[in-house]
Amino acid sequence: MSAYGSFPGSRPRRLRTTPAMRRMVAENRLHPSDLILPAFVREGISEPLAISAMPGVVQHTRDTLRKAAVEAVEAGVAGIMLFGVPADENKDARGTAGTEPDGILQVAIRDVKAEVGDDLVIMSDLCLDEYTDHGHCGVLDEHGRVDNDATLERYAEMAQVQADAGVHVVGPSGMMDGQVGVVRDALDETGHEDVSILAYTAKYTSAFYGPFREAVGSSLQGDRKTYQQDPANGRESLRELALDLEEGADMVMVKPAGPYLDILYRVAQAVDVPVAAYQISGEFAMIEAAAEKGWIERERAILETLLGIKRAGADTILTYWATEVAGWLRETR
């Protein structure tokens, strides 16, 4: 026996000895129902179009989007977040295609609803950036700046047409002041009290959005630093959080996820509503690129990043790997 008796007296390694032991004492677990699949549907195409910076992700046709929704249901994924990609000739300064009943996003909502009904939570991006010829998330004033209050009027219109199309959840993502309250009022005034709001509460201006710009065919001129949050700031997110909750948010989100796990943790500790995090395109692209080079183990890296997001406090995670990962999780149950 050692001179120190039974030193070390505490042996945490005892709880790591076997896979079964590690599973039994795991503090956090991923489940297919934690995952939401972001999906892009493009107007006027007959075949899905690959997104070069996002291997395996495509701009869907209406038909392939329906199939993707069915696959998500079969895998046990909780929801699908839809982004519409209009034809370039249908973009204008006010993002008119975003509020037309037959605009591509509204059509896609109806398609998915007809295909899977309530078996999948159908979510929609509520923002103008895909539909404007300048690529900003709102209406511009005479000086070329995003006009907050004029933009809110457009968001109210978007909420109504998306709800009319059958969406379960709208996701106002433009980071306009007052957007959640305006959207809530617009929904309630048109008989859509049951449509939920997933507030993009902490949405940072990030270099990791790059591949997404290709995915939605962005026409962005300039940047979004005057409305998306500064990466240097943390307390500001809690101010945004308080405002969103006061205005009626049903769920809140942090975006991006990986670089902002500290913000995600602080938000999750502060609220009693569901918390989402969006593992965005650049996060996806980095892992895929490194895995393609053989520098990391793809499956392990994907699961580790998702588990880290869950551990930081996310109840749901938007990830482009949602259906694939849900399949892995079901196989290992």
GROMACS .gro file of C-alpha atoms in nm:
model
  333
    1MET     CA    1   0.000   0.000   0.000
    2SER     CA    2   0.121   0.349  -0.072
    3ALA     CA    3   0.245   0.570   0.209
    4TYR     CA    4  -0.057   0.783   0.124
    5GLY     CA    5  -0.301   0.501   0.200
    6SER     CA    6  -0.549   0.446  -0.082
    7PHE     CA    7  -0.443   0.764  -0.267
    8PRO     CA    8  -0.595   0.868  -0.497
    9GLY     CA    9  -0.914   0.817  -0.299
   10SER     CA   10  -1.134   0.966  -0.569
   11ARG     CA   11  -1.105   0.800  -0.907
   12PRO     CA   12  -1.332   0.963  -1.169
   13ARG     CA   13  -1.193   0.722  -1.428
   14ARG     CA   14  -1.408   0.447  -1.275
   15LEU     CA   15  -1.703   0.607  -1.453
   16ARG     CA   16  -1.525   0.599  -1.791
   17THR     CA   17  -1.426   0.235  -1.801
   18THR     CA   18  -1.666   0.097  -2.065
   19PRO     CA   19  -1.898   0.231  -2.334
   20ALA     CA   20  -2.197   0.114  -2.129
   21MET     CA   21  -2.070   0.295  -1.820
   22ARG     CA   22  -2.007   0.616  -2.017
   23ARG     CA   23  -2.357   0.601  -2.164
   24MET     CA   24  -2.512   0.549  -1.824
   25VAL     CA   25  -2.349   0.853  -1.661
   26ALA     CA   26  -2.363   1.086  -1.964
   27GLU     CA   27  -2.488   1.430  -1.858
   28ASN     CA   28  -2.612   1.525  -2.204
   29ARG     CA   29  -2.749   1.324  -2.493
   30LEU     CA   30  -2.841   1.406  -2.848
   31HIS     CA   31  -3.177   1.288  -2.978
   32PRO     CA   32  -3.324   1.318  -3.328
   33SER     CA   33  -3.598   1.540  -3.188
   34ASP     CA   34  -3.334   1.794  -3.083
   35LEU     CA   35  -3.260   1.866  -3.450
   36ILE     CA   36  -3.407   2.103  -3.707
   37LEU     CA   37  -3.314   2.086  -4.074
   38PRO     CA   38  -3.256   2.415  -4.260
   39ALA     CA   39  -3.353   2.374  -4.626
   40PHE     CA   40  -3.341   2.596  -4.935
   41VAL     CA   41  -3.595   2.586  -5.215
   42ARG     CA   42  -3.527   2.772  -5.538
   43GLU     CA   43  -3.781   2.909  -5.780
   44GLY     CA   44  -3.787   2.787  -6.138
   45ILE     CA   45  -3.542   2.495  -6.134
   46SER     CA   46  -3.609   2.140  -6.248
   47GLU     CA   47  -3.312   1.973  -6.076
   48PRO     CA   48  -3.157   2.044  -5.737
   49LEU     CA   49  -2.850   2.267  -5.751
   50ALA     CA   50  -2.543   2.183  -5.546
   51ILE     CA   51  -2.400   2.452  -5.316
   52SER     CA   52  -2.027   2.446  -5.376
   53ALA     CA   53  -1.917   2.544  -5.025
   54MET     CA   54  -2.163   2.309  -4.854
   55PRO     CA   55  -2.107   1.951  -4.973
   56GLY     CA   56  -2.428   1.751  -4.976
   57VAL     CA   57  -2.653   2.057  -4.936
   58VAL     CA   58  -2.859   2.176  -5.232
   59GLN     CA   59  -3.104   2.435  -5.347
   60HIS     CA   60  -3.410   2.213  -5.371
   61THR     CA   61  -3.678   2.195  -5.634
   62ARG     CA   62  -4.030   2.179  -5.500
   63ASP     CA   63  -4.032   1.802  -5.554
   64THR     CA   64  -3.698   1.733  -5.386
   65LEU     CA   65  -3.797   1.953  -5.093
   66ARG     CA   66  -4.100   1.735  -5.036
   67LYS     CA   67  -3.876   1.427  -5.038
   68ALA     CA   68  -3.635   1.591  -4.794
   69ALA     CA   69  -3.924   1.666  -4.560
   70VAL     CA   70  -4.039   1.304  -4.570
   71GLU     CA   71  -3.685   1.182  -4.503
   72ALA     CA   72  -3.661   1.417  -4.205
   73VAL     CA   73  -3.985   1.280  -4.061
   74GLU     CA   74  -3.868   0.922  -4.109
   75ALA     CA   75  -3.540   1.000  -3.932
   76GLY     CA   76  -3.721   1.156  -3.636
   77VAL     CA   77  -3.608   1.515  -3.696
   78ALA     CA   78  -3.822   1.768  -3.512
   79GLY     CA   79  -3.857   2.044  -3.767
   80ILE     CA   80  -3.758   2.201  -4.096
   81MET     CA   81  -3.663   2.568  -4.142
   82LEU     CA   82  -3.746   2.684  -4.495
   83PHE     CA   83  -3.562   2.950  -4.693
   84GLY     CA   84  -3.698   3.065  -5.026
   85VAL     CA   85  -3.468   3.154  -5.315
   86PRO     CA   86  -3.651   3.360  -5.578
   87ALA     CA   87  -3.537   3.407  -5.937
   88ASP     CA   88  -3.311   3.711  -5.972
   89GLU     CA   89  -3.561   3.886  -6.197
   90ASN     CA   90  -3.821   3.868  -5.919
   91LYS     CA   91  -3.610   4.061  -5.668
   92ASP     CA   92  -3.679   4.429  -5.607
   93ALA     CA   93  -3.601   4.700  -5.353
   94ARG     CA   94  -3.891   4.605  -5.124
   95GLY     CA   95  -3.861   4.228  -5.150
   96THR     CA   96  -4.206   4.195  -5.301
   97ALA     CA   97  -4.169   3.823  -5.369
   98GLY     CA   98  -4.144   3.766  -4.995
   99THR     CA   99  -4.502   3.876  -4.940
  100GLU     CA  100  -4.675   3.742  -5.249
  101PRO     CA  101  -4.907   3.451  -5.167
  102ASP     CA  102  -4.751   3.259  -5.456
  103GLY     CA  103  -4.394   3.354  -5.373
  104ILE     CA  104  -4.153   3.063  -5.358
  105LEU     CA  105  -4.140   3.039  -4.979
  106GLN     CA  106  -4.517   3.043  -4.939
  107VAL     CA  107  -4.550   2.778  -5.211
  108ALA     CA  108  -4.285   2.567  -5.036
  109ILE     CA  109  -4.466   2.592  -4.703
  110ARG     CA  110  -4.786   2.467  -4.864
  111ASP     CA  111  -4.597   2.187  -5.039
  112VAL     CA  112  -4.436   2.061  -4.720
  113LYS     CA  113  -4.758   2.096  -4.522
  114ALA     CA  114  -4.944   1.893  -4.784
  115GLU     CA  115  -4.672   1.626  -4.779
  116VAL     CA  116  -4.610   1.576  -4.406
  117GLY     CA  117  -4.888   1.768  -4.231
  118ASP     CA  118  -4.815   1.813  -3.862
  119ASP     CA  119  -4.558   1.530  -3.846
  120LEU     CA  120  -4.282   1.789  -3.886
  121VAL     CA  121  -4.272   2.137  -3.733
  122ILE     CA  122  -4.266   2.363  -4.039
  123MET     CA  123  -4.070   2.681  -3.979
  124SER     CA  124  -4.008   2.973  -4.211
  125ASP     CA  125  -3.739   3.237  -4.231
  126LEU     CA  126  -3.912   3.573  -4.195
  127CYS     CA  127  -3.671   3.818  -4.353
  128LEU     CA  128  -3.639   4.022  -4.671
  129ASP     CA  129  -3.274   3.960  -4.761
  130GLU     CA  130  -3.343   3.675  -5.004
  131TYR     CA  131  -3.596   3.886  -5.192
  132THR     CA  132  -3.434   4.230  -5.216
  133ASP     CA  133  -3.212   4.332  -5.505
  134HIS     CA  134  -2.974   4.500  -5.259
  135GLY     CA  135  -2.958   4.195  -5.034
  136HIS     CA  136  -3.034   4.371  -4.707
  137CYS     CA  137  -3.281   4.244  -4.449
  138GLY     CA  138  -3.506   4.546  -4.482
  139VAL     CA  139  -3.629   4.844  -4.679
  140LEU     CA  140  -3.369   5.113  -4.749
  141ASP     CA  141  -3.425   5.483  -4.688
  142GLU     CA  142  -3.314   5.767  -4.917
  143HIS     CA  143  -2.963   5.747  -4.770
  144GLY     CA  144  -2.926   5.374  -4.837
  145ARG     CA  145  -2.967   5.276  -4.473
  146VAL     CA  146  -3.205   5.007  -4.352
  147ASP     CA  147  -3.522   5.179  -4.231
  148ASN     CA  148  -3.620   4.991  -3.917
  149ASP     CA  149  -3.986   5.091  -3.892
  150ALA     CA  150  -4.064   5.067  -4.263
  151THR     CA  151  -3.911   4.721  -4.253
  152LEU     CA  152  -4.138   4.619  -3.966
  153GLU     CA  153  -4.440   4.691  -4.184
  154ARG     CA  154  -4.305   4.448  -4.442
  155TYR     CA  155  -4.237   4.185  -4.173
  156ALA     CA  156  -4.598   4.208  -4.063
  157GLU     CA  157  -4.707   4.132  -4.419
  158MET     CA  158  -4.462   3.841  -4.441
  159ALA     CA  159  -4.591   3.691  -4.118
  160GLN     CA  160  -4.946   3.696  -4.247
  161VAL     CA  161  -4.875   3.528  -4.582
  162GLN     CA  162  -4.651   3.265  -4.425
  163ALA     CA  163  -4.915   3.186  -4.166
  164ASP     CA  164  -5.183   3.174  -4.434
  165ALA     CA  165  -4.967   2.917  -4.615
  166GLY     CA  166  -4.976   2.691  -4.310
  167VAL     CA  167  -4.647   2.745  -4.128
  168HIS     CA  168  -4.625   2.637  -3.764
  169VAL     CA  169  -4.342   2.870  -3.660
  170VAL     CA  170  -4.208   3.194  -3.805
  171GLY     CA  171  -3.849   3.299  -3.748
  172PRO     CA  172  -3.801   3.678  -3.775
  173SER     CA  173  -3.428   3.697  -3.841
  174GLY     CA  174  -3.358   4.054  -3.955
  175MET     CA  175  -3.261   4.194  -3.613
  176MET     CA  176  -3.491   4.493  -3.646
  177ASP     CA  177  -3.589   4.661  -3.319
  178GLY     CA  178  -3.944   4.563  -3.228
  179GLN     CA  179  -3.975   4.285  -3.484
  180VAL     CA  180  -4.114   4.021  -3.249
  181GLY     CA  181  -4.391   4.246  -3.119
  182VAL     CA  182  -4.496   4.357  -3.466
  183VAL     CA  183  -4.501   4.000  -3.595
  184ARG     CA  184  -4.699   3.880  -3.291
  185ASP     CA  185  -4.960   4.152  -3.343
  186ALA     CA  186  -4.983   4.077  -3.715
  187LEU     CA  187  -5.040   3.708  -3.650
  188ASP     CA  188  -5.298   3.763  -3.378
  189GLU     CA  189  -5.490   4.022  -3.578
  190THR     CA  190  -5.532   3.778  -3.867
  191GLY     CA  191  -5.649   3.480  -3.663
  192HIS     CA  192  -5.312   3.305  -3.640
  193GLU     CA  193  -5.280   3.302  -3.262
  194ASP     CA  194  -5.145   2.945  -3.269
  195VAL     CA  195  -4.846   3.027  -3.493
  196SER     CA  196  -4.534   3.042  -3.279
  197ILE     CA  197  -4.242   3.283  -3.300
  198LEU     CA  198  -3.883   3.165  -3.287
  199ALA     CA  199  -3.698   3.489  -3.219
  200TYR     CA  200  -3.352   3.531  -3.364
  201THR     CA  201  -3.255   3.695  -3.036
  202ALA     CA  202  -2.878   3.699  -3.059
  203LYS     CA  203  -2.776   3.707  -3.423
  204TYR     CA  204  -2.420   3.821  -3.470
  205THR     CA  205  -2.259   3.969  -3.777
  206SER     CA  206  -2.025   3.684  -3.864
  207ALA     CA  207  -1.766   3.576  -4.117
  208PHE     CA  208  -1.916   3.227  -4.094
  209TYR     CA  209  -2.222   3.317  -4.302
  210GLY     CA  210  -2.023   3.306  -4.627
  211PRO     CA  211  -2.155   2.978  -4.773
  212PHE     CA  212  -2.512   3.073  -4.681
  213ARG     CA  213  -2.487   3.373  -4.911
  214GLU     CA  214  -2.433   3.132  -5.200
  215ALA     CA  215  -2.714   2.908  -5.075
  216VAL     CA  216  -2.974   3.186  -5.092
  217GLY     CA  217  -2.829   3.361  -5.400
  218SER     CA  218  -2.765   3.674  -5.194
  219SER     CA  219  -2.745   4.011  -5.368
  220LEU     CA  220  -2.593   4.179  -5.062
  221GLN     CA  221  -2.421   4.511  -5.116
  222GLY     CA  222  -2.216   4.622  -4.815
  223ASP     CA  223  -2.261   4.453  -4.478
  224ARG     CA  224  -2.513   4.411  -4.197
  225LYS     CA  225  -2.316   4.560  -3.910
  226THR     CA  226  -2.577   4.826  -3.832
  227TYR     CA  227  -2.839   4.568  -3.737
  228GLN     CA  228  -2.672   4.237  -3.659
  229GLN     CA  229  -2.483   4.225  -3.330
  230ASP     CA  230  -2.116   4.307  -3.282
  231PRO     CA  231  -1.912   3.994  -3.197
  232ALA     CA  232  -1.738   4.191  -2.921
  233ASN     CA  233  -2.057   4.220  -2.716
  234GLY     CA  234  -2.218   3.977  -2.474
  235ARG     CA  235  -2.440   4.176  -2.236
  236GLU     CA  236  -2.617   4.322  -2.538
  237SER     CA  237  -2.762   3.978  -2.610
  238LEU     CA  238  -2.932   3.971  -2.272
  239ARG     CA  239  -3.091   4.308  -2.349
  240GLU     CA  240  -3.218   4.172  -2.680
  241LEU     CA  241  -3.343   3.865  -2.497
  242ALA     CA  242  -3.545   4.067  -2.248
  243LEU     CA  243  -3.704   4.269  -2.528
  244ASP     CA  244  -3.795   3.961  -2.734
  245LEU     CA  245  -3.958   3.792  -2.437
  246GLU     CA  246  -4.151   4.105  -2.349
  247GLU     CA  247  -4.275   4.126  -2.707
  248GLY     CA  248  -4.405   3.770  -2.705
  249ALA     CA  249  -4.133   3.535  -2.830
  250ASP     CA  250  -4.224   3.169  -2.776
  251MET     CA  251  -3.869   3.045  -2.836
  252VAL     CA  252  -3.534   3.222  -2.866
  253MET     CA  253  -3.222   3.152  -3.068
  254VAL     CA  254  -2.850   3.220  -3.074
  255LYS     CA  255  -2.679   3.236  -3.414
  256PRO     CA  256  -2.406   3.132  -3.493
  257ALA     CA  257  -2.378   2.851  -3.240
  258GLY     CA  258  -2.017   2.731  -3.214
  259PRO     CA  259  -1.834   3.065  -3.181
  260TYR     CA  260  -2.096   3.193  -2.935
  261LEU     CA  261  -2.137   2.909  -2.686
  262ASP     CA  262  -2.081   3.155  -2.402
  263ILE     CA  263  -2.379   3.359  -2.522
  264LEU     CA  264  -2.587   3.044  -2.563
  265TYR     CA  265  -2.507   2.942  -2.205
  266ARG     CA  266  -2.599   3.284  -2.067
  267VAL     CA  267  -2.927   3.291  -2.260
  268ALA     CA  268  -3.020   2.937  -2.154
  269GLN     CA  269  -2.952   3.020  -1.790
  270ALA     CA  270  -3.173   3.329  -1.808
  271VAL     CA  271  -3.497   3.196  -1.961
  272ASP     CA  272  -3.778   2.948  -1.911
  273VAL     CA  273  -3.866   2.919  -2.281
  274PRO     CA  274  -3.708   2.678  -2.530
  275VAL     CA  275  -3.366   2.783  -2.658
  276ALA     CA  276  -3.239   2.708  -3.010
  277ALA     CA  277  -2.897   2.748  -3.165
  278TYR     CA  278  -2.810   2.757  -3.535
  279GLN     CA  279  -2.496   2.574  -3.646
  280ILE     CA  280  -2.445   2.787  -3.953
  281SER     CA  281  -2.304   2.730  -4.298
  282GLY     CA  282  -1.945   2.825  -4.220
  283GLU     CA  283  -1.934   2.589  -3.925
  284PHE     CA  284  -2.064   2.313  -4.150
  285ALA     CA  285  -1.821   2.397  -4.430
  286MET     CA  286  -1.512   2.395  -4.208
  287ILE     CA  287  -1.580   2.046  -4.076
  288GLU     CA  288  -1.663   1.909  -4.420
  289ALA     CA  289  -1.348   2.062  -4.569
  290ALA     CA  290  -1.122   1.935  -4.292
  291ALA     CA  291  -1.278   1.591  -4.308
  292GLU     CA  292  -1.236   1.580  -4.686
  293LYS     CA  293  -0.865   1.651  -4.633
  294GLY     CA  294  -0.845   1.368  -4.381
  295TRP     CA  295  -0.748   1.607  -4.102
  296ILE     CA  296  -1.036   1.514  -3.870
  297GLU     CA  297  -1.280   1.226  -3.828
  298ARG     CA  298  -1.599   1.355  -3.985
  299GLU     CA  299  -1.864   1.172  -3.780
  300ARG     CA  300  -1.690   1.226  -3.448
  301ALA     CA  301  -1.635   1.594  -3.520
  302ILE     CA  302  -1.997   1.650  -3.619
  303LEU     CA  303  -2.131   1.477  -3.308
  304GLU     CA  304  -1.883   1.654  -3.081
  305THR     CA  305  -1.981   1.999  -3.206
  306LEU     CA  306  -2.352   1.921  -3.172
  307LEU     CA  307  -2.305   1.781  -2.824
  308GLY     CA  308  -2.111   2.093  -2.727
  309ILE     CA  309  -2.403   2.308  -2.842
  310LYS     CA  310  -2.645   2.091  -2.645
  311ARG     CA  311  -2.422   2.104  -2.336
  312ALA     CA  312  -2.411   2.484  -2.354
  313GLY     CA  313  -2.789   2.492  -2.319
  314ALA     CA  314  -2.961   2.447  -2.655
  315ASP     CA  315  -3.288   2.256  -2.649
  316THR     CA  316  -3.297   2.243  -3.029
  317ILE     CA  317  -3.022   2.277  -3.288
  318LEU     CA  318  -3.056   2.389  -3.647
  319THR     CA  319  -2.796   2.198  -3.844
  320TYR     CA  320  -2.753   2.097  -4.207
  321TRP     CA  321  -2.662   1.749  -4.084
  322ALA     CA  322  -2.996   1.705  -3.906
  323THR     CA  323  -3.135   1.415  -4.107
  324GLU     CA  324  -2.802   1.238  -4.138
  325VAL     CA  325  -2.723   1.268  -3.769
  326ALA     CA  326  -3.074   1.163  -3.669
  327GLY     CA  327  -3.014   0.845  -3.866
  328TRP     CA  328  -2.692   0.779  -3.678
  329LEU     CA  329  -2.862   0.836  -3.344
  330ARG     CA  330  -3.147   0.600  -3.422
  331GLU     CA  331  -2.900   0.329  -3.525
  332THR     CA  332  -2.717   0.349  -3.192
  333ARG     CA  333  -3.024   0.348  -2.964
   0.00000   0.00000   0.00000
